[in-house]
Every structure is written in structure tokens, then in C-alpha cells.
Coordinates of C-alpha atoms in Angstrom, one line a residue:
Chain A
X1 CA 6.0 2.2 -32.0
X2 CA 7.4 3.9 -28.9
X3 CA 4.8 4.7 -26.2
X4 CA 5.8 8.4 -26.4
X5 CA 4.9 8.4 -30.1
X6 CA 1.6 6.7 -29.4
X7 CA 0.8 9.2 -26.6
X8 CA 1.6 12.1 -29.0
X9 CA -0.7 10.5 -31.7
X10 CA -3.5 10.2 -29.2
X11 CA -3.0 13.7 -27.9
X12 CA -3.2 15.0 -31.5
X13 CA -6.4 13.0 -32.2
X14 CA -4.6 10.7 -34.6
X15 CA -5.3 7.5 -32.6
X16 CA -8.7 7.3 -31.1
X17 CA -9.4 3.5 -30.8
X18 CA -8.5 0.9 -28.2
X19 CA -4.8 0.2 -27.3
X20 CA -5.0 -3.6 -27.3
X21 CA -1.9 -5.0 -29.0
X22 CA -0.2 -1.6 -29.3
X23 CA 3.3 -1.1 -27.8
X24 CA 3.1 -4.7 -26.6
X25 CA 6.1 -4.8 -24.3
X26 CA 5.0 -1.7 -22.3
X27 CA 2.8 -1.5 -19.2
X28 CA -0.7 -0.3 -19.9
X29 CA -2.7 1.0 -17.0
X30 CA -6.4 1.5 -16.0
X31 CA -7.2 5.1 -14.9
X32 CA -9.5 6.2 -12.1
X33 CA -9.9 9.9 -11.4
X34 CA -11.9 11.0 -8.3
X35 CA -12.2 14.1 -6.1
X36 CA -9.7 14.2 -3.2
X37 CA -12.6 13.9 -0.8
X38 CA -12.8 10.2 -1.7
X39 CA -9.2 9.5 -2.3
X40 CA -8.3 8.2 1.2
X41 CA -11.2 5.7 1.1
X42 CA -10.2 4.6 -2.4
X43 CA -6.5 4.3 -1.7
X44 CA -7.3 2.2 1.4
X45 CA -9.6 0.0 -0.7
X46 CA -6.8 -0.7 -3.2
X47 CA -4.4 -1.6 -0.4
X48 CA -7.0 -3.9 1.2
X49 CA -7.7 -5.6 -2.1
X50 CA -4.3 -5.8 -3.8
X51 CA -5.1 -8.7 -6.1
X52 CA -7.8 -6.8 -7.9
X53 CA -6.3 -3.4 -7.5
X54 CA -2.6 -3.5 -8.2
X55 CA -1.6 0.2 -7.9
X56 CA 1.0 1.4 -10.3
X57 CA 1.0 5.0 -9.4
X58 CA -1.0 7.6 -7.5
X59 CA -1.0 11.1 -8.9
X60 CA -1.7 13.6 -6.1
X61 CA -4.4 16.3 -6.4
X62 CA -4.0 18.3 -9.6
X63 CA -1.1 16.3 -10.9
X64 CA -1.4 14.9 -14.4
X65 CA 2.1 13.7 -15.5
X66 CA 2.9 10.0 -14.8
X67 CA 6.4 9.4 -13.5
X68 CA 6.4 6.3 -15.7
X69 CA 5.8 8.3 -18.9
X70 CA 8.0 11.4 -19.4
X71 CA 6.1 14.4 -20.8
X72 CA 2.8 12.6 -20.5
X73 CA -0.6 14.1 -19.6
X74 CA -3.1 11.6 -18.4
X75 CA -5.8 14.1 -19.3
X76 CA -5.1 13.9 -23.1
X77 CA -3.0 10.8 -23.7
X78 CA -5.8 8.2 -23.4
X79 CA -8.0 7.7 -26.5
X80 CA -11.3 7.7 -24.8
X81 CA -12.6 8.6 -21.3
X82 CA -15.9 7.8 -19.5
X83 CA -17.4 10.4 -17.1
X84 CA -19.7 9.1 -14.3
X85 CA -21.9 11.2 -12.1
X86 CA -23.5 9.6 -9.1
X87 CA -22.8 6.2 -10.6
X88 CA -24.3 7.0 -14.0
X89 CA -22.3 7.2 -17.3
X90 CA -23.0 10.8 -18.4
X91 CA -20.3 11.5 -21.0
X92 CA -17.6 10.0 -23.3
X93 CA -14.7 12.4 -24.1
X94 CA -11.5 12.2 -26.0
X95 CA -9.8 14.6 -23.6
X96 CA -10.5 15.8 -20.1
X97 CA -8.1 18.8 -19.7
X98 CA -11.1 21.0 -20.2
X99 CA -13.0 20.8 -16.9
X100 CA -10.0 19.4 -15.0
X101 CA -10.1 20.4 -11.3
X102 CA -7.2 20.9 -8.9
X103 CA -8.7 18.5 -6.4
X104 CA -8.8 15.5 -8.8
X105 CA -6.6 12.6 -7.6
X106 CA -5.7 10.0 -10.3
X107 CA -4.9 6.3 -9.8
X108 CA -3.1 4.2 -12.4
X109 CA -4.0 0.5 -11.8
X110 CA -2.4 -2.6 -13.4
X111 CA -4.1 -4.0 -16.5
X112 CA -4.4 -7.5 -17.6
X113 CA -2.5 -6.8 -20.8
X114 CA 0.7 -6.9 -18.7
X115 CA -0.4 -10.1 -17.0
X116 CA -1.3 -11.8 -20.2
X117 CA 2.1 -11.2 -21.8
X118 CA 3.6 -13.5 -19.2
X119 CA 1.0 -16.2 -19.8
X120 CA 1.6 -16.1 -23.6
X121 CA 5.4 -16.2 -23.0
X122 CA 4.8 -19.3 -20.9
X123 CA 3.0 -21.0 -23.8
X124 CA -0.6 -20.6 -22.5
X125 CA -2.9 -20.0 -25.5
X126 CA -5.3 -17.1 -24.9
X127 CA -8.2 -17.4 -27.2
X128 CA -9.7 -13.9 -26.8
X129 CA -6.4 -12.5 -28.0
X130 CA -6.2 -14.9 -30.9
X131 CA -9.7 -13.8 -31.9
X132 CA -9.0 -10.1 -31.2
X133 CA -11.7 -9.9 -28.6
X134 CA -11.9 -8.4 -25.1
X135 CA -11.4 -10.8 -22.1
X136 CA -14.7 -12.0 -20.5
X137 CA -15.3 -10.4 -17.1
X138 CA -17.9 -11.4 -14.4
X139 CA -19.2 -10.1 -11.1
X140 CA -18.9 -12.8 -8.5
X141 CA -20.0 -13.6 -5.0
X142 CA -16.4 -13.2 -3.8
X143 CA -16.5 -10.2 -1.4
X144 CA -13.9 -7.4 -1.4
X145 CA -12.7 -5.9 1.8
X146 CA -14.6 -2.7 2.4
X147 CA -13.0 0.7 2.8
X148 CA -15.1 3.7 3.6
X149 CA -17.8 4.2 1.0
X150 CA -16.2 1.6 -1.3
X151 CA -17.6 -2.0 -1.0
X152 CA -18.9 -4.7 -3.3
X153 CA -18.0 -8.0 -4.9
X154 CA -14.9 -8.9 -6.8
X155 CA -14.9 -8.8 -10.6
X156 CA -12.9 -11.6 -12.2
X157 CA -11.6 -12.2 -15.7
X158 CA -12.0 -15.7 -17.1
X159 CA -9.7 -17.5 -19.5
X160 CA -10.4 -21.0 -20.8
X161 CA -7.1 -23.0 -20.5
X162 CA -6.4 -26.5 -21.8
X163 CA -6.6 -28.9 -18.9
X164 CA -3.0 -29.9 -19.1
X165 CA -1.8 -26.3 -18.8
X166 CA -4.0 -25.3 -15.8
X167 CA -1.3 -25.9 -13.2
X168 CA 1.3 -24.1 -15.4
X169 CA -0.9 -21.1 -15.8
X170 CA -1.6 -20.9 -12.1
X171 CA 2.2 -21.2 -11.4
X172 CA 3.2 -18.5 -13.8
X173 CA 0.7 -16.0 -12.5
X174 CA 1.4 -16.8 -8.8
X175 CA 4.9 -15.5 -9.5
X176 CA 3.5 -12.0 -9.8
X177 CA 1.6 -11.2 -6.6
X178 CA 2.0 -7.5 -7.3
X179 CA 0.0 -8.0 -10.4
X180 CA -3.3 -10.1 -10.1
X181 CA -1.3 -13.1 -8.8
X182 CA -2.6 -16.7 -8.6
X183 CA -6.1 -17.4 -9.8
X184 CA -8.9 -16.8 -7.3
X185 CA -10.8 -19.8 -8.6
X186 CA -10.5 -22.7 -11.1
X187 CA -13.4 -24.7 -12.5
X188 CA -17.1 -24.5 -11.7
X189 CA -18.3 -20.9 -12.2
X190 CA -21.3 -21.6 -9.9
X191 CA -19.0 -21.8 -6.9
X192 CA -18.2 -18.1 -7.2
X193 CA -21.7 -17.0 -8.0
X194 CA -21.5 -16.9 -11.8
X195 CA -24.9 -18.4 -13.0
X196 CA -24.3 -18.2 -16.7
X197 CA -20.8 -18.4 -18.0
X198 CA -21.9 -17.6 -21.5
X199 CA -23.1 -14.1 -20.4
X200 CA -20.2 -12.0 -19.1
X201 CA -20.9 -8.7 -17.4
X202 CA -18.2 -7.1 -19.4
X203 CA -16.2 -8.2 -22.5
X204 CA -16.7 -11.2 -24.8
X205 CA -17.3 -14.9 -24.1
X206 CA -15.1 -17.0 -26.3
X207 CA -16.4 -20.4 -25.4
X208 CA -15.1 -23.2 -23.2
X209 CA -14.2 -26.3 -25.3
X210 CA -14.0 -29.9 -24.3
X211 CA -10.7 -30.4 -22.6
X212 CA -10.6 -26.8 -21.3
X213 CA -11.0 -25.5 -17.8
X214 CA -12.2 -22.0 -17.0
X215 CA -9.7 -20.1 -14.8
X216 CA -10.6 -16.9 -12.9
X217 CA -8.3 -14.1 -11.9
X218 CA -9.0 -10.9 -9.9
X219 CA -9.7 -8.2 -12.3
X220 CA -8.7 -4.5 -12.5
X221 CA -12.3 -3.5 -13.3
X222 CA -13.1 -4.3 -9.6
X223 CA -12.2 -0.8 -8.3
X224 CA -14.1 0.9 -11.1
X225 CA -17.2 -1.3 -10.4
X226 CA -17.0 -0.6 -6.7
X227 CA -16.6 3.1 -7.2
X228 CA -19.6 3.1 -9.5
X229 CA -21.6 1.3 -6.9
X230 CA -20.7 3.8 -4.3
X231 CA -22.3 6.5 -6.6
X232 CA -19.7 9.1 -5.8
X233 CA -20.7 12.4 -7.3
X234 CA -18.0 12.5 -10.0
X235 CA -15.5 10.0 -11.5
X236 CA -13.6 9.8 -14.7
X237 CA -12.1 6.5 -16.0
X238 CA -10.6 5.3 -19.3
X239 CA -13.0 3.7 -21.6
X240 CA -12.6 -0.2 -21.5
X241 CA -9.7 -1.2 -23.7
X242 CA -8.5 2.4 -24.1
X243 CA -5.6 2.4 -21.8
X244 CA -2.8 4.7 -20.6
X245 CA 0.4 3.4 -22.1
X246 CA 3.6 4.0 -20.0
X247 CA 7.3 3.9 -20.9
X248 CA 7.7 1.1 -18.4
X249 CA 8.5 -2.4 -19.8
X250 CA 6.2 -5.3 -18.7
X251 CA 9.3 -7.3 -17.6
X252 CA 10.7 -4.5 -15.5
X253 CA 7.3 -3.9 -13.8
X254 CA 6.7 -7.6 -13.1
X255 CA 10.1 -8.0 -11.6
X256 CA 9.7 -5.0 -9.4
X257 CA 12.2 -2.7 -11.0
Chain B
X1 CA 1.3 -12.4 30.2
X2 CA -1.2 -12.4 27.4
X3 CA -1.6 -9.2 25.4
X4 CA -5.3 -9.0 26.3
X5 CA -4.3 -9.1 30.0
X6 CA -1.7 -6.4 29.5
X7 CA -4.2 -4.2 27.6
X8 CA -6.8 -4.6 30.4
X9 CA -4.1 -3.7 33.0
X10 CA -3.2 -0.6 31.0
X11 CA -6.9 0.4 30.6
X12 CA -7.4 0.1 34.3
X13 CA -4.4 2.2 35.0
X14 CA -2.4 -0.7 36.5
X15 CA 0.4 -0.5 33.9
X16 CA 1.6 2.9 33.0
X17 CA 5.2 2.5 31.9
X18 CA 6.9 1.4 28.7
X19 CA 6.1 -1.9 27.0
X20 CA 9.7 -2.9 26.2
X21 CA 10.2 -6.6 26.9
X22 CA 6.5 -7.2 27.7
X23 CA 4.6 -9.9 25.8
X24 CA 7.8 -10.5 23.9
X25 CA 6.4 -12.8 21.2
X26 CA 3.6 -10.5 20.1
X27 CA 3.7 -7.6 17.6
X28 CA 3.9 -4.2 19.2
X29 CA 2.9 -1.2 17.1
X30 CA 3.5 2.5 16.7
X31 CA 0.3 4.7 16.7
X32 CA -0.4 7.8 14.7
X33 CA -3.8 9.4 14.9
X34 CA -4.7 12.3 12.6
X35 CA -7.8 14.0 11.3
X36 CA -9.2 12.5 8.1
X37 CA -8.4 15.6 6.2
X38 CA -4.7 14.5 6.2
X39 CA -5.3 10.8 6.0
X40 CA -4.9 10.4 2.3
X41 CA -1.6 12.3 2.2
X42 CA -0.3 10.3 5.2
X43 CA -1.4 6.9 3.8
X44 CA 0.2 7.7 0.5
X45 CA 3.4 8.7 2.4
X46 CA 3.5 5.3 4.1
X47 CA 3.0 3.5 0.7
X48 CA 5.8 5.5 -0.9
X49 CA 8.1 4.9 2.0
X50 CA 7.4 1.3 3.0
X51 CA 10.8 0.6 4.6
X52 CA 10.3 3.3 7.3
X53 CA 6.5 3.0 7.4
X54 CA 5.4 -0.6 7.5
X55 CA 1.7 -0.3 7.9
X56 CA 0.1 -3.0 10.1
X57 CA -3.4 -1.6 10.0
X58 CA -5.5 1.4 9.2
X59 CA -8.5 2.2 11.4
X60 CA -11.0 4.2 9.5
X61 CA -12.5 7.5 10.7
X62 CA -13.9 7.0 14.2
X63 CA -12.9 3.3 14.6
X64 CA -10.8 2.3 17.6
X65 CA -10.7 -1.5 17.8
X66 CA -7.8 -3.2 16.1
X67 CA -8.6 -6.3 14.2
X68 CA -5.4 -7.8 15.5
X69 CA -6.5 -7.3 19.1
X70 CA -10.0 -8.5 20.0
X71 CA -11.9 -6.2 22.3
X72 CA -9.1 -3.6 22.2
X73 CA -9.5 0.1 22.2
X74 CA -6.5 2.1 20.9
X75 CA -7.8 5.1 22.9
X76 CA -7.2 3.5 26.3
X77 CA -4.9 0.5 25.7
X78 CA -1.6 2.3 25.4
X79 CA 0.2 3.4 28.6
X80 CA 1.0 6.9 27.5
X81 CA 0.0 9.2 24.6
X82 CA 1.5 12.4 23.2
X83 CA -0.7 15.1 21.8
X84 CA 0.8 17.5 19.2
X85 CA -0.8 20.7 17.9
X86 CA 0.8 22.5 14.9
X87 CA 4.0 20.5 15.4
X88 CA 4.3 21.2 19.2
X89 CA 3.9 18.7 22.0
X90 CA 1.1 20.1 24.0
X91 CA -0.1 17.3 26.3
X92 CA 0.7 13.8 27.6
X93 CA -2.2 11.6 28.5
X94 CA -2.9 8.1 29.8
X95 CA -6.1 7.9 27.7
X96 CA -7.6 9.7 24.7
X97 CA -11.2 8.5 24.7
X98 CA -12.1 11.9 26.2
X99 CA -11.9 14.3 23.3
X100 CA -11.9 11.6 20.7
X101 CA -13.4 12.8 17.4
X102 CA -15.3 10.8 14.8
X103 CA -13.0 12.1 12.0
X104 CA -9.8 10.7 13.6
X105 CA -8.1 8.1 11.4
X106 CA -5.6 5.8 13.2
X107 CA -2.5 4.1 11.7
X108 CA -0.7 1.2 13.4
X109 CA 2.8 1.0 12.1
X110 CA 5.4 -1.7 12.6
X111 CA 7.8 -1.4 15.5
X112 CA 11.5 -2.4 15.8
X113 CA 10.7 -4.7 18.7
X114 CA 9.3 -7.2 16.2
X115 CA 12.3 -6.7 13.9
X116 CA 14.8 -7.2 16.7
X117 CA 13.3 -10.4 17.8
X118 CA 14.5 -11.9 14.5
X119 CA 18.0 -10.5 14.9
X120 CA 18.3 -12.0 18.5
X121 CA 17.0 -15.3 17.2
X122 CA 19.7 -15.2 14.6
X123 CA 22.4 -14.8 17.3
X124 CA 23.0 -11.0 16.7
X125 CA 23.8 -9.4 20.1
X126 CA 21.8 -6.2 20.6
X127 CA 23.5 -4.1 23.3
X128 CA 20.7 -1.6 23.9
X129 CA 18.5 -4.5 24.8
X130 CA 21.2 -6.1 27.0
X131 CA 21.5 -2.8 28.8
X132 CA 17.8 -2.2 28.9
X133 CA 18.0 1.1 26.9
X134 CA 16.2 2.5 24.0
X135 CA 17.7 2.1 20.5
X136 CA 19.7 5.1 19.1
X137 CA 17.8 7.0 16.4
X138 CA 19.2 9.7 14.0
X139 CA 17.8 12.1 11.5
X140 CA 19.7 11.5 8.2
X141 CA 20.3 13.1 4.8
X142 CA 18.4 10.2 3.2
X143 CA 15.3 11.8 1.6
X144 CA 11.8 10.3 1.9
X145 CA 9.5 10.3 -1.0
X146 CA 7.1 13.2 -0.4
X147 CA 3.3 12.9 -0.3
X148 CA 1.1 15.9 0.0
X149 CA 2.1 17.9 3.1
X150 CA 4.3 15.1 4.3
X151 CA 8.0 15.4 3.5
X152 CA 11.4 15.2 5.2
X153 CA 14.3 13.0 5.8
X154 CA 14.5 9.4 6.9
X155 CA 15.0 8.6 10.5
X156 CA 17.2 5.5 11.1
X157 CA 17.9 3.3 14.0
X158 CA 21.5 2.3 14.6
X159 CA 22.8 -0.9 16.1
X160 CA 26.5 -1.7 16.6
X161 CA 27.1 -5.2 15.2
X162 CA 30.3 -7.3 15.5
X163 CA 32.1 -7.1 12.2
X164 CA 31.9 -10.9 11.6
X165 CA 28.1 -10.7 12.0
X166 CA 27.3 -7.7 9.7
X167 CA 26.5 -9.8 6.7
X168 CA 24.3 -12.2 8.7
X169 CA 22.4 -9.3 10.2
X170 CA 21.9 -7.8 6.8
X171 CA 20.7 -11.1 5.4
X172 CA 18.3 -11.8 8.3
X173 CA 16.6 -8.4 8.0
X174 CA 16.4 -8.5 4.2
X175 CA 14.1 -11.5 4.6
X176 CA 11.5 -9.1 6.0
X177 CA 10.8 -6.5 3.4
X178 CA 7.4 -5.9 4.9
X179 CA 9.1 -4.8 8.1
X180 CA 12.1 -2.5 7.8
X181 CA 13.9 -4.8 5.5
X182 CA 17.6 -4.7 4.6
X183 CA 19.8 -2.0 6.2
X184 CA 19.8 1.4 4.5
X185 CA 23.4 1.9 5.3
X186 CA 26.4 0.2 6.9
X187 CA 29.5 1.9 8.2
X188 CA 30.5 5.6 8.1
X189 CA 27.7 7.7 9.7
X190 CA 28.9 10.8 7.8
X191 CA 27.8 9.3 4.5
X192 CA 24.2 9.6 5.5
X193 CA 24.5 13.0 7.2
X194 CA 25.1 12.0 10.8
X195 CA 27.7 14.3 12.1
X196 CA 28.1 13.0 15.7
X197 CA 27.2 9.3 16.2
X198 CA 27.5 9.8 20.0
X199 CA 24.5 12.2 20.0
X200 CA 21.4 10.5 18.7
X201 CA 18.3 12.6 18.0
X202 CA 16.1 10.0 19.9
X203 CA 17.0 7.1 22.2
X204 CA 20.3 6.1 23.8
X205 CA 23.8 5.8 22.4
X206 CA 25.4 2.5 23.6
X207 CA 28.9 3.0 22.1
X208 CA 30.6 1.4 19.1
X209 CA 33.5 -0.8 20.3
X210 CA 36.5 -1.9 18.4
X211 CA 35.5 -4.7 16.0
X212 CA 32.0 -3.4 15.7
X213 CA 30.3 -1.7 12.7
X214 CA 27.3 0.6 13.0
X215 CA 24.4 -0.7 11.0
X216 CA 21.5 1.6 10.1
X217 CA 17.9 0.6 9.4
X218 CA 14.9 2.7 8.3
X219 CA 13.0 3.6 11.5
X220 CA 9.3 3.7 12.3
X221 CA 9.8 7.1 13.9
X222 CA 10.1 8.5 10.4
X223 CA 6.4 9.0 9.8
X224 CA 6.0 10.7 13.2
X225 CA 8.9 13.0 12.6
X226 CA 7.6 13.9 9.1
X227 CA 4.1 14.5 10.4
X228 CA 5.5 16.8 13.1
X229 CA 7.5 18.7 10.6
X230 CA 4.3 19.2 8.5
X231 CA 2.8 21.0 11.6
X232 CA -0.6 19.6 11.0
X233 CA -3.1 21.1 13.4
X234 CA -3.7 18.0 15.5
X235 CA -2.0 14.6 15.9
X236 CA -1.8 12.0 18.7
X237 CA 0.9 9.3 18.9
X238 CA 2.0 6.8 21.5
X239 CA 4.8 8.0 23.8
X240 CA 8.2 6.5 22.7
X241 CA 8.5 3.0 24.0
X242 CA 4.8 2.9 25.1
X243 CA 3.4 0.7 22.4
X244 CA 0.1 -0.8 21.4
X245 CA 0.5 -4.6 21.9
X246 CA -1.5 -6.8 19.6
X247 CA -2.6 -10.5 19.8
X248 CA -0.6 -11.2 16.6
X249 CA 2.6 -13.2 17.0
X250 CA 5.8 -11.8 15.6
X251 CA 6.5 -15.0 13.6
X252 CA 3.1 -14.9 12.0
X253 CA 3.4 -11.2 11.1
X254 CA 6.9 -11.6 9.7
X255 CA 5.8 -14.6 7.6
X256 CA 2.8 -12.7 6.2
X257 CA 0.1 -14.7 7.9

């Protein structure tokens, strides 16, 4: 399916579930919408923390068409949105054009689906994908670099990798510094403040078998978590796993085209 | 001389001329100070135009110490400042701590002095330096990518390079994409909208001899020119050639350390 067809289906209400595994070769993006008043601090936060916040595109106040998706509307082309007020989830909506304000600034941020496509290509097995689950994500003790009202710790995603492939997985991902880049940590979860690896803060734990090592990468949920913690008055995001699908191919994005 | 000594001299009023050739191995920076209201648009402009606007550091509202210069104060450690109101130069000052406001956001932007140190190391003769002049700068027809109120054309710096060294100069500078990177144009000035190469918009023309080719690079004056054109109510910059000198070595900056 072409991303434009998917976006049309979503807009018509014909696709209202997650986008995992859909349009596999195209870049999917996290969405964060905040009032312009907070946009400078947030943009600065993403620049200071590029591993967890790889910015794909910034849509200026009031804009809603992505340049990477012709004819798109980020207010209607995502299957499910979360609305937060003062750090609390107050609503879940299938479209946000109703109630859209001219001072809303939108950020499209890189998503691990893009990143994982390269690992799979490199022969790294990813169990959460094999089992059709969400990747396990954890809050850590690794600080982010603060910007204005936005501060907090880094959220990481964890993937169990066969010991013999750990170096290869690190090498592959380090080739893409514009995406999440090299792992932040490999091995003992306690060293980065994760007390119980079986209890992720978000997503699903898929076990760590004998002969596997947990590998941790900076995660695109970090900016969302940090914005929630800042308790800004109003924020809209995509619902986890319900992403914005662009017309941009993963390969082109990762190679900087 | 150490940069910290230079900054102290400037602060005491003992050094009030340009900083060209001073503390040669250290990064010198352009300064742009604007009210926070315009900071998101300006930061977005720099991100969208990284070749002409290589950001070294953003000092959040009210901050005035650079993390690359311990004990520094960007309000007193530059020999001369320009104050612009609604796009007009209204004042020249040796310090700006008087009248400083808590909502002022400051941007330190890469300067061609850093860039030129690599060319000289690579054996490229730079006549404006040999003649102790300012580099020639021109407004062009090369558009920038707009962000909010900031839009306009790219300003380039021009250096005449012996024909046999043109490829080498291009190669050297392309190694530093975080600085101005590869040349934007080589050869005929008319192709980028420069009608009279002998009349630069800023700086000094040092001639183009037989056997030399004009090479054009994106210039750090671009963001200043664009901010002036936007006629924002208030802006402070360094006076041309009167830079902020950091404790950061050119080599470390260019190699991303």
C-alpha cells in the first residue's frame, strides 16, 4: 500500500488501529503538537538531545501539511491522538482538526520503525517484531540536557540481541547518527537505573534468553515524556504505535537524502 | 594570549578594536541577541539553513555566560556591539549589560575565522588575510529556507583561489559540514546574482588575478542580514570583525569535540 492511500484511509476512518508493519519501507514519525509559546524551548531541547529527538520536520504555527507527504494533514492522517492538559491525558481522538488553533506548532520526530528496518536488513533478529509486540521502553537515570521548561531523564528502548551479534548491531546503528545512533548502553540494566528489566515503563517485555544481551538505544518517546513532566497546559501527540506515515523512504532518510 | 585574558581586557576597556588575528587557534563567534518572542523562528531558520548559520551555542532567555568560555559574559566581552531597532542601526556600544533584559535570547554562530584556519593549513593562500583586510561578502540570488518572519537571500563570502587549488579548497571545506561546508558556487558571479564583483555588500574586494577563480561560501552574516530585513523591533549583534572569542580550539570544534 502507498502511504498516500493509507493516509486517505485513515482520514476517512477506514483505518483506525496502529501502523506497525504498514508501508514498511516508508518513514513513520512521532508527532508532538504544542502551543507556540513553548516551541522555542522544545526545539532547543531536541537540538540538545539529538539521539533521543531526531527531528524530521517542524511545521510552523498553524501549518498542518508535511513536506514529506504531499496533500497530507497531520490533524486527520494519524489513526489516534492523545490530548494532554497540564501533564494529564484528558482525551483520545481520531482527528484533531476540530479545536485546532493557529498557534499550534507541530514536530515530527524519528520513530524506531525506521531504525529497526536497518537492523533487520543487517540480520539482527528483533523478537518484539517477530511476536507482533511493541518494543520495551524504560525511564533511565541518564540525564537529558535541559532546555527551558523541558528537562528529565532519557527514555530508552531495549532489544535483546544474541551475544555474537551485539557488535554488529552497535555498528549498524552507529552509521545513523541522525536517527538514534549507537546504543547508549549495553548489558547490565542496573547501571542506567533500570531496577526491574521485566517491567518496562512503556511497551512489552519479550524476555532475555541465555546467550542474549540487552541493548539500549535512545528512544523517541523521550521528548514526549519530558513534555508531559513539564506539565505544559496543552499538548497533542500520536497514540503509541499510531504513527504519521510519510512518502519518504527509510533508505533515503537514513542516507540523508 | 589566552582567550580569558583577551575577554578580561575587553571587559576592562583595554581592547576595543577588532579581533582578527587575535587568539588565532580559538573559535571566534558571531553574536545575535533577540527577544524570546522571535527566538523560535530564528532558531528554526538556523536549523533550516545550517551552511550559513552554523550554531555554536544558544543561550536561553536571560543567560549571558557561554559554556565554551568559563567566566565569560557575552554582554561585556565583545569589543563593540551594534543595536538595531526595526531594522535600523540605532546605536554602537562597548557593553550591553546596561539595558539587558531577561527575555533576551543569544545565539553564537560560527565565524569564517575558524573556517579559514583550515584553508591556510591546507596551503590555500587567502589574500584578504595577507593584506589584513576583511573578506568580501555579497548578497546573492540564492534563496534561504524561510522560517516564520525570517526570510531572504543567502549572503556569501568570496575568496579568489589559484585555479590549481580550487578543487583542494573545495575538498578541505567540504570536510566541515558543521561549519560552512563545501562552496555554494565556484566561478561566474553572475550565476548567483552578483552583478559587480568589485563592489561587495560588506567587507573588502581584494581583486581576482589572472589564473584565479572566485569561490563562494555560505556566510555567517546571512542570519544577521535576514533578521535585519525582518525589521524585528530589537536586535543586538557584534560589530563586524569584533567577535566573541571562546576557549574552544578551532581543531576541537571542527572535529566535533
